[in-house]
PDB file of C-alpha atoms and ligand atoms in Angstrom:
ATOM      1  CA  MET Z   8      30.166 -62.505 -83.923  1.00  0.00           C
ATOM      2  CA  LYS Z   9      30.222 -64.708 -81.011  1.00  0.00           C
ATOM      3  CA  MET Z  10      32.767 -61.657 -78.989  1.00  0.00           C
ATOM      4  CA  PHE Z  11      30.451 -58.851 -79.730  1.00  0.00           C
ATOM      5  CA  PHE Z  12      27.806 -60.397 -77.458  1.00  0.00           C
ATOM      6  CA  VAL Z  13      30.925 -60.733 -74.844  1.00  0.00           C
ATOM      7  CA  LEU Z  14      32.036 -57.788 -75.452  1.00  0.00           C
ATOM      8  CA  VAL Z  15      28.187 -56.628 -74.960  1.00  0.00           C
ATOM      9  CA  ALA Z  16      27.315 -58.688 -71.772  1.00  0.00           C
ATOM     10  CA  GLY Z  17      30.198 -57.601 -70.088  1.00  0.00           C
ATOM     11  CA  PHE Z  18      29.624 -53.329 -70.891  1.00  0.00           C
ATOM     12  CA  ALA Z  19      25.841 -54.584 -69.506  1.00  0.00           C
ATOM     13  CA  ALA Z  20      26.721 -55.939 -66.521  1.00  0.00           C
ATOM     14  CA  ALA Z  21      29.467 -53.083 -65.554  1.00  0.00           C
ATOM     15  CA  THR Z  22      26.697 -50.427 -66.127  1.00  0.00           C
ATOM     16  CA  ALA Z  23      24.254 -52.234 -63.641  1.00  0.00           C
ATOM     17  CA  LEU Z  24      27.025 -52.487 -61.211  1.00  0.00           C
ATOM     18  CA  ALA Z  25      28.011 -48.789 -61.241  1.00  0.00           C
ATOM     19  CA  GLY Z  26      24.263 -49.089 -60.505  1.00  0.00           C
ATOM     20  CA  ASP Z  27      23.071 -45.006 -58.933  1.00  0.00           C
ATOM     21  CA  GLY Z  28      26.356 -43.843 -57.893  1.00  0.00           C
ATOM     22  CA  PHE Z  29      25.915 -43.983 -54.292  1.00  0.00           C
ATOM     23  CA  SER Z  30      25.232 -47.818 -52.953  1.00  0.00           C
ATOM     24  CA  VAL Z  31      28.107 -49.064 -51.086  1.00  0.00           C
ATOM     25  CA  ALA Z  32      28.386 -52.536 -50.810  1.00  0.00           C
ATOM     26  CA  TYR Z  33      28.488 -54.168 -47.287  1.00  0.00           C
ATOM     27  CA  PRO Z  34      32.791 -54.290 -46.261  1.00  0.00           C
ATOM     28  CA  GLU Z  35      33.438 -57.971 -45.798  1.00  0.00           C
ATOM     29  CA  GLY Z  36      35.958 -58.525 -42.904  1.00  0.00           C
ATOM     30  CA  TYR Z  37      36.161 -55.525 -42.029  1.00  0.00           C
ATOM     31  CA  ARG Z  38      37.428 -56.611 -38.438  1.00  0.00           C
ATOM     32  CA  ASP Z  39      40.943 -58.037 -39.939  1.00  0.00           C
ATOM     33  CA  TRP Z  40      41.327 -54.714 -41.073  1.00  0.00           C
ATOM     34  CA  ARG Z  41      44.534 -52.451 -39.553  1.00  0.00           C
ATOM     35  CA  HIS Z  42      42.911 -50.589 -36.886  1.00  0.00           C
ATOM     36  CA  VAL Z  43      44.001 -46.925 -37.171  1.00  0.00           C
ATOM     37  CA  LYS Z  44      41.824 -45.517 -33.980  1.00  0.00           C
ATOM     38  CA  SER Z  45      39.984 -45.499 -31.577  1.00  0.00           C
ATOM     39  CA  MET Z  46      37.793 -43.123 -29.897  1.00  0.00           C
ATOM     40  CA  GLU Z  47      34.798 -41.762 -27.650  1.00  0.00           C
ATOM     41  CA  LEU Z  48      31.978 -39.324 -28.098  1.00  0.00           C
ATOM     42  CA  LYS Z  49      30.213 -38.721 -24.738  1.00  0.00           C
ATOM     43  CA  PRO Z  50      27.379 -36.451 -23.383  1.00  0.00           C
ATOM     44  CA  GLY Z  51      27.922 -32.918 -24.092  1.00  0.00           C
ATOM     45  CA  HIS Z  52      30.035 -33.216 -26.997  1.00  0.00           C
ATOM     46  CA  PRO Z  53      28.609 -31.303 -30.568  1.00  0.00           C
ATOM     47  CA  LEU Z  54      28.182 -34.749 -32.807  1.00  0.00           C
ATOM     48  CA  TYR Z  55      27.146 -37.171 -29.447  1.00  0.00           C
ATOM     49  CA  GLU Z  56      23.620 -36.998 -31.223  1.00  0.00           C
ATOM     50  CA  SER Z  57      24.292 -38.825 -33.978  1.00  0.00           C
ATOM     51  CA  PHE Z  58      27.600 -40.760 -33.205  1.00  0.00           C
ATOM     52  CA  GLY Z  59      27.876 -40.664 -28.777  1.00  0.00           C
ATOM     53  CA  GLY Z  60      29.821 -43.471 -27.741  1.00  0.00           C
ATOM     54  CA  LEU Z  61      32.516 -45.384 -28.421  1.00  0.00           C
ATOM     55  CA  HIS Z  62      34.229 -45.662 -32.288  1.00  0.00           C
ATOM     56  CA  HIS Z  63      36.978 -47.149 -33.511  1.00  0.00           C
ATOM     57  CA  ILE Z  64      37.765 -47.052 -37.335  1.00  0.00           C
ATOM     58  CA  TYR Z  65      39.392 -49.209 -39.740  1.00  0.00           C
ATOM     59  CA  ALA Z  66      41.769 -49.274 -43.214  1.00  0.00           C
ATOM     60  CA  ASN Z  67      42.096 -52.121 -45.330  1.00  0.00           C
ATOM     61  CA  SER Z  68      45.213 -51.906 -47.006  1.00  0.00           C
ATOM     62  CA  LYS Z  69      44.794 -50.297 -49.812  1.00  0.00           C
ATOM     63  CA  ALA Z  70      43.635 -47.588 -48.060  1.00  0.00           C
ATOM     64  CA  VAL Z  71      46.203 -47.863 -45.650  1.00  0.00           C
ATOM     65  CA  LYS Z  72      48.441 -46.909 -48.700  1.00  0.00           C
ATOM     66  CA  GLY Z  73      46.046 -44.518 -49.574  1.00  0.00           C
ATOM     67  CA  TYR Z  74      46.890 -42.788 -45.471  1.00  0.00           C
ATOM     68  CA  LYS Z  75      50.538 -43.177 -45.836  1.00  0.00           C
ATOM     69  CA  SER Z  76      50.632 -42.043 -49.560  1.00  0.00           C
ATOM     70  CA  GLY Z  77      48.137 -39.219 -49.028  1.00  0.00           C
ATOM     71  CA  LYS Z  78      46.612 -40.948 -52.884  1.00  0.00           C
ATOM     72  CA  PHE Z  79      43.957 -43.002 -52.019  1.00  0.00           C
ATOM     73  CA  GLN Z  80      43.602 -45.627 -54.464  1.00  0.00           C
ATOM     74  CA  ASP Z  81      40.308 -47.144 -56.410  1.00  0.00           C
ATOM     75  CA  GLY Z  82      39.204 -49.935 -53.701  1.00  0.00           C
ATOM     76  CA  ALA Z  83      40.068 -48.250 -50.271  1.00  0.00           C
ATOM     77  CA  MET Z  84      38.115 -48.735 -48.020  1.00  0.00           C
ATOM     78  CA  ILE Z  85      37.150 -46.613 -43.823  1.00  0.00           C
ATOM     79  CA  VAL Z  86      35.198 -48.202 -41.637  1.00  0.00           C
ATOM     80  CA  PHE Z  87      33.650 -46.398 -38.911  1.00  0.00           C
ATOM     81  CA  ASP Z  88      32.657 -48.364 -36.209  1.00  0.00           C
ATOM     82  CA  LEU Z  89      30.196 -47.015 -33.248  1.00  0.00           C
ATOM     83  CA  LEU Z  90      29.453 -48.825 -30.414  1.00  0.00           C
ATOM     84  CA  GLU Z  91      27.823 -47.838 -27.035  1.00  0.00           C
ATOM     85  CA  ALA Z  92      29.801 -46.947 -24.450  1.00  0.00           C
ATOM     86  CA  LYS Z  93      28.932 -48.229 -20.979  1.00  0.00           C
ATOM     87  CA  ASN Z  94      30.863 -47.281 -17.805  1.00  0.00           C
ATOM     88  CA  GLU Z  95      30.810 -50.623 -15.811  1.00  0.00           C
ATOM     89  CA  GLU Z  96      32.396 -50.276 -12.375  1.00  0.00           C
ATOM     90  CA  ASN Z  97      34.536 -47.907 -13.546  1.00  0.00           C
ATOM     91  CA  ALA Z  98      36.078 -49.510 -17.110  1.00  0.00           C
ATOM     92  CA  LEU Z  99      35.042 -48.196 -20.490  1.00  0.00           C
ATOM     93  CA  VAL Z 100      33.107 -51.319 -22.057  1.00  0.00           C
ATOM     94  CA  GLU Z 101      32.492 -51.405 -25.811  1.00  0.00           C
ATOM     95  CA  GLY Z 102      27.956 -51.749 -25.801  1.00  0.00           C
ATOM     96  CA  LYS Z 103      26.144 -53.132 -28.899  1.00  0.00           C
ATOM     97  CA  ARG Z 104      26.559 -52.021 -31.672  1.00  0.00           C
ATOM     98  CA  LYS Z 105      24.802 -49.135 -32.969  1.00  0.00           C
ATOM     99  CA  VAL Z 106      26.355 -47.845 -37.035  1.00  0.00           C
ATOM    100  CA  LEU Z 107      28.947 -48.830 -39.307  1.00  0.00           C
ATOM    101  CA  GLY Z 108      29.702 -46.025 -41.485  1.00  0.00           C
ATOM    102  CA  VAL Z 109      31.782 -46.934 -44.168  1.00  0.00           C
ATOM    103  CA  MET Z 110      34.036 -44.697 -46.996  1.00  0.00           C
ATOM    104  CA  ALA Z 111      35.094 -46.499 -50.369  1.00  0.00           C
ATOM    105  CA  ARG Z 112      36.729 -44.947 -52.795  1.00  0.00           C
ATOM    106  CA  ASP Z 113      35.818 -45.040 -56.892  1.00  0.00           C
ATOM    107  CA  ALA Z 114      36.459 -41.884 -58.375  1.00  0.00           C
ATOM    108  CA  LYS Z 115      34.650 -42.409 -61.041  1.00  0.00           C
ATOM    109  CA  ARG Z 116      31.658 -43.821 -59.309  1.00  0.00           C
ATOM    110  CA  TYR Z 117      31.063 -41.500 -56.768  1.00  0.00           C
ATOM    111  CA  PRO Z 118      31.732 -38.195 -58.228  1.00  0.00           C
ATOM    112  CA  GLU Z 119      29.283 -36.314 -56.309  1.00  0.00           C
ATOM    113  CA  THR Z 120      30.612 -36.891 -52.866  1.00  0.00           C
ATOM    114  CA  GLY Z 121      34.291 -36.576 -53.202  1.00  0.00           C
ATOM    115  CA  GLY Z 122      34.790 -39.978 -54.716  1.00  0.00           C
ATOM    116  CA  TRP Z 123      33.708 -41.477 -52.052  1.00  0.00           C
ATOM    117  CA  GLY Z 124      31.297 -43.311 -51.165  1.00  0.00           C
ATOM    118  CA  PHE Z 125      29.439 -43.037 -48.279  1.00  0.00           C
ATOM    119  CA  GLU Z 126      26.400 -45.856 -46.470  1.00  0.00           C
ATOM    120  CA  GLY Z 127      25.788 -46.623 -42.374  1.00  0.00           C
ATOM    121  CA  PHE Z 128      25.207 -49.778 -41.454  1.00  0.00           C
ATOM    122  CA  ALA Z 129      21.935 -50.400 -39.035  1.00  0.00           C
ATOM    123  CA  GLY Z 130      23.509 -51.564 -36.374  1.00  0.00           C
ATOM    124  CA  GLY Z 131      25.556 -53.463 -38.256  1.00  0.00           C
ATOM    125  CA  ASP Z 132      23.566 -55.128 -40.476  1.00  0.00           C
ATOM    126  CA  PRO Z 133      24.762 -55.619 -43.910  1.00  0.00           C
ATOM    127  CA  ALA Z 134      20.503 -55.412 -44.634  1.00  0.00           C
ATOM    128  CA  LYS Z 135      19.807 -51.969 -43.204  1.00  0.00           C
ATOM    129  CA  PRO Z 136      22.248 -49.161 -45.652  1.00  0.00           C
ATOM    130  CA  VAL Z 137      20.152 -46.038 -44.108  1.00  0.00           C
ATOM    131  CA  VAL Z 138      21.900 -42.954 -46.448  1.00  0.00           C
ATOM    132  CA  GLY Z 139      21.829 -44.330 -49.529  1.00  0.00           C
ATOM    133  CA  LYS Z 140      21.040 -41.658 -52.115  1.00  0.00           C
ATOM    134  CA  ASN Z 141      21.257 -38.649 -49.125  1.00  0.00           C
ATOM    135  CA  ALA Z 142      25.364 -39.480 -48.803  1.00  0.00           C
ATOM    136  CA  VAL Z 143      25.469 -35.998 -49.465  1.00  0.00           C
ATOM    137  CA  LYS Z 144      23.613 -34.642 -47.141  1.00  0.00           C
ATOM    138  CA  VAL Z 145      23.842 -37.270 -44.141  1.00  0.00           C
ATOM    139  CA  CYS Z 146      28.095 -37.559 -44.474  1.00  0.00           C
ATOM    140  CA  PHE Z 147      29.443 -35.755 -47.790  1.00  0.00           C
ATOM    141  CA  GLU Z 148      28.531 -31.751 -46.142  1.00  0.00           C
ATOM    142  CA  CYS Z 149      30.542 -32.552 -42.958  1.00  0.00           C
ATOM    143  CA  HIS Z 150      33.345 -34.848 -44.517  1.00  0.00           C
ATOM    144  CA  ALA Z 151      33.521 -31.801 -47.235  1.00  0.00           C
ATOM    145  CA  SER Z 152      35.825 -29.404 -44.861  1.00  0.00           C
ATOM    146  CA  GLN Z 153      38.482 -32.074 -44.983  1.00  0.00           C
ATOM    147  CA  ARG Z 154      38.462 -31.636 -48.676  1.00  0.00           C
ATOM    148  CA  GLY Z 155      43.088 -30.900 -48.724  1.00  0.00           C
ATOM    149  CA  ASN Z 156      42.774 -33.966 -46.607  1.00  0.00           C
ATOM    150  CA  ASN Z 157      41.765 -36.376 -49.436  1.00  0.00           C
ATOM    151  CA  TYR Z 158      38.210 -35.739 -47.395  1.00  0.00           C
ATOM    152  CA  LEU Z 159      39.513 -37.333 -44.303  1.00  0.00           C
ATOM    153  CA  PHE Z 160      39.476 -36.470 -40.960  1.00  0.00           C
ATOM    154  CA  SER Z 161      41.806 -39.190 -39.484  1.00  0.00           C
ATOM    155  CA  SER Z 162      45.523 -39.891 -39.735  1.00  0.00           C
ATOM    156  CA  LEU Z 163      47.194 -42.984 -39.022  1.00  0.00           C
ATOM    157  CA  ARG Z 164      49.877 -43.783 -35.928  1.00  0.00           C
ATOM    158  CA  ASP Z 165      51.869 -45.825 -34.782  1.00  0.00           C
TER     159      ASP Z 165
HETATM  160  C1  LIG M  27      28.972 -33.057 -38.596  1.00  0.00           C
HETATM  161  C2  LIG M  27      29.932 -34.005 -39.054  1.00  0.00           C
HETATM  162  C3  LIG M  27      30.351 -35.358 -39.445  1.00  0.00           C
HETATM  163  C4  LIG M  27      29.418 -35.941 -40.665  1.00  0.00           C
HETATM  164  C5  LIG M  27      27.782 -35.806 -40.469  1.00  0.00           C
HETATM  165  C6  LIG M  27      29.814 -37.760 -40.984  1.00  0.00           C
HETATM  166  N1  LIG M  27      30.943 -38.008 -40.288  1.00  0.00           N
HETATM  167 FE1  LIG M  27      32.752 -38.836 -40.959  1.00  0.00          FE
HETATM  168  N2  LIG M  27      33.629 -38.690 -38.907  1.00  0.00           N
HETATM  169  C7  LIG M  27      33.799 -36.852 -39.080  1.00  0.00           C
HETATM  170  C8  LIG M  27      34.580 -37.064 -37.635  1.00  0.00           C
HETATM  171  C9  LIG M  27      34.645 -36.053 -36.749  1.00  0.00           C
HETATM  172  C10 LIG M  27      35.640 -38.211 -37.891  1.00  0.00           C
HETATM  173  C11 LIG M  27      37.201 -38.608 -37.443  1.00  0.00           C
HETATM  174  C12 LIG M  27      36.486 -38.810 -36.024  1.00  0.00           C
HETATM  175  C13 LIG M  27      38.009 -39.647 -35.680  1.00  0.00           C
HETATM  176  O1  LIG M  27      39.019 -38.904 -35.885  1.00  0.00           O
HETATM  177  O2  LIG M  27      38.145 -40.604 -34.415  1.00  0.00           O
HETATM  178  C14 LIG M  27      34.790 -38.669 -38.782  1.00  0.00           C
HETATM  179  C15 LIG M  27      36.049 -40.422 -39.223  1.00  0.00           C
HETATM  180  C16 LIG M  27      35.102 -40.958 -40.330  1.00  0.00           C
HETATM  181  C17 LIG M  27      35.517 -41.657 -41.033  1.00  0.00           C
HETATM  182  C18 LIG M  27      36.367 -42.502 -41.092  1.00  0.00           C
HETATM  183  C19 LIG M  27      37.621 -41.737 -41.766  1.00  0.00           C
HETATM  184  C20 LIG M  27      38.048 -40.503 -41.625  1.00  0.00           C
HETATM  185  O3  LIG M  27      37.178 -39.588 -42.078  1.00  0.00           O
HETATM  186  O4  LIG M  27      38.721 -40.181 -40.799  1.00  0.00           O
HETATM  187  C21 LIG M  27      33.861 -42.590 -41.789  1.00  0.00           C
HETATM  188  C22 LIG M  27      34.015 -44.006 -42.624  1.00  0.00           C
HETATM  189  C23 LIG M  27      33.175 -41.885 -41.880  1.00  0.00           C
HETATM  190  N3  LIG M  27      33.074 -41.061 -40.910  1.00  0.00           N
HETATM  191  C24 LIG M  27      32.452 -42.017 -42.572  1.00  0.00           C
HETATM  192  C25 LIG M  27      30.924 -41.194 -42.061  1.00  0.00           C
HETATM  193  C26 LIG M  27      29.611 -41.807 -42.760  1.00  0.00           C
HETATM  194  C27 LIG M  27      29.162 -42.864 -43.583  1.00  0.00           C
HETATM  195  C28 LIG M  27      29.096 -40.759 -42.401  1.00  0.00           C
HETATM  196  C29 LIG M  27      27.080 -40.531 -42.660  1.00  0.00           C
HETATM  197  C30 LIG M  27      26.410 -41.535 -42.235  1.00  0.00           C
HETATM  198  C31 LIG M  27      29.336 -39.066 -41.700  1.00  0.00           C
HETATM  199  N4  LIG M  27      31.093 -39.949 -41.613  1.00  0.00           N
HETATM  200  C32 LIG M  27      29.210 -38.835 -41.407  1.00  0.00           C
HETATM  201  C33 LIG M  27      32.547 -36.457 -39.313  1.00  0.00           C
HETATM  202  C34 LIG M  27      31.874 -36.706 -39.347  1.00  0.00           C
END
């Protein structure tokens, strides 16, 4: 009997965790992950409005394996860290963080968005998720073009 209750409680917890199929956890410790690449979008770039500035992409160890093998396991996470880009005496320097974009792999939990959860944290603040249930419109419709590449644009470089 006791076992039964343990099972039921476990199931309830798992269901609560699964949530609405959209929420994505803040990527704790991502600054210690593997740096994949950086890029600056300047005024005049078609995506400047949304993603203008300097971004760095980071991958956790499961995501590094995924980039290498072409198959991403659940738990893989990739971060798009977007900062303001400033010109200071002919040097490009990082300004304030604009948004922290996250893709979190969980094939069962995020069926509507290719098995990836998408979220953005305004100013990098874990308390300010800005995407939520709008992930299909705000993120996935663009990433869907990369279907043949696990919905990713970037790849690892040396
Ligand atoms: C209009 C197209 C577009 C939209 C909308 C978009 N992205 Fe991206 N995303 C890109 C491109 C292009 C890259 C590759 C940037 C690079 O190579 O440095 C990218 C890269 C990423 C990456 C790194 C993994 C990869 O695919 O290379 C993450 C994480 C990411 N985006 C998250 C998001 C999130 C979260 C949203 C929604 C808030 C979003 N993106 C919306 C175009 C888009």
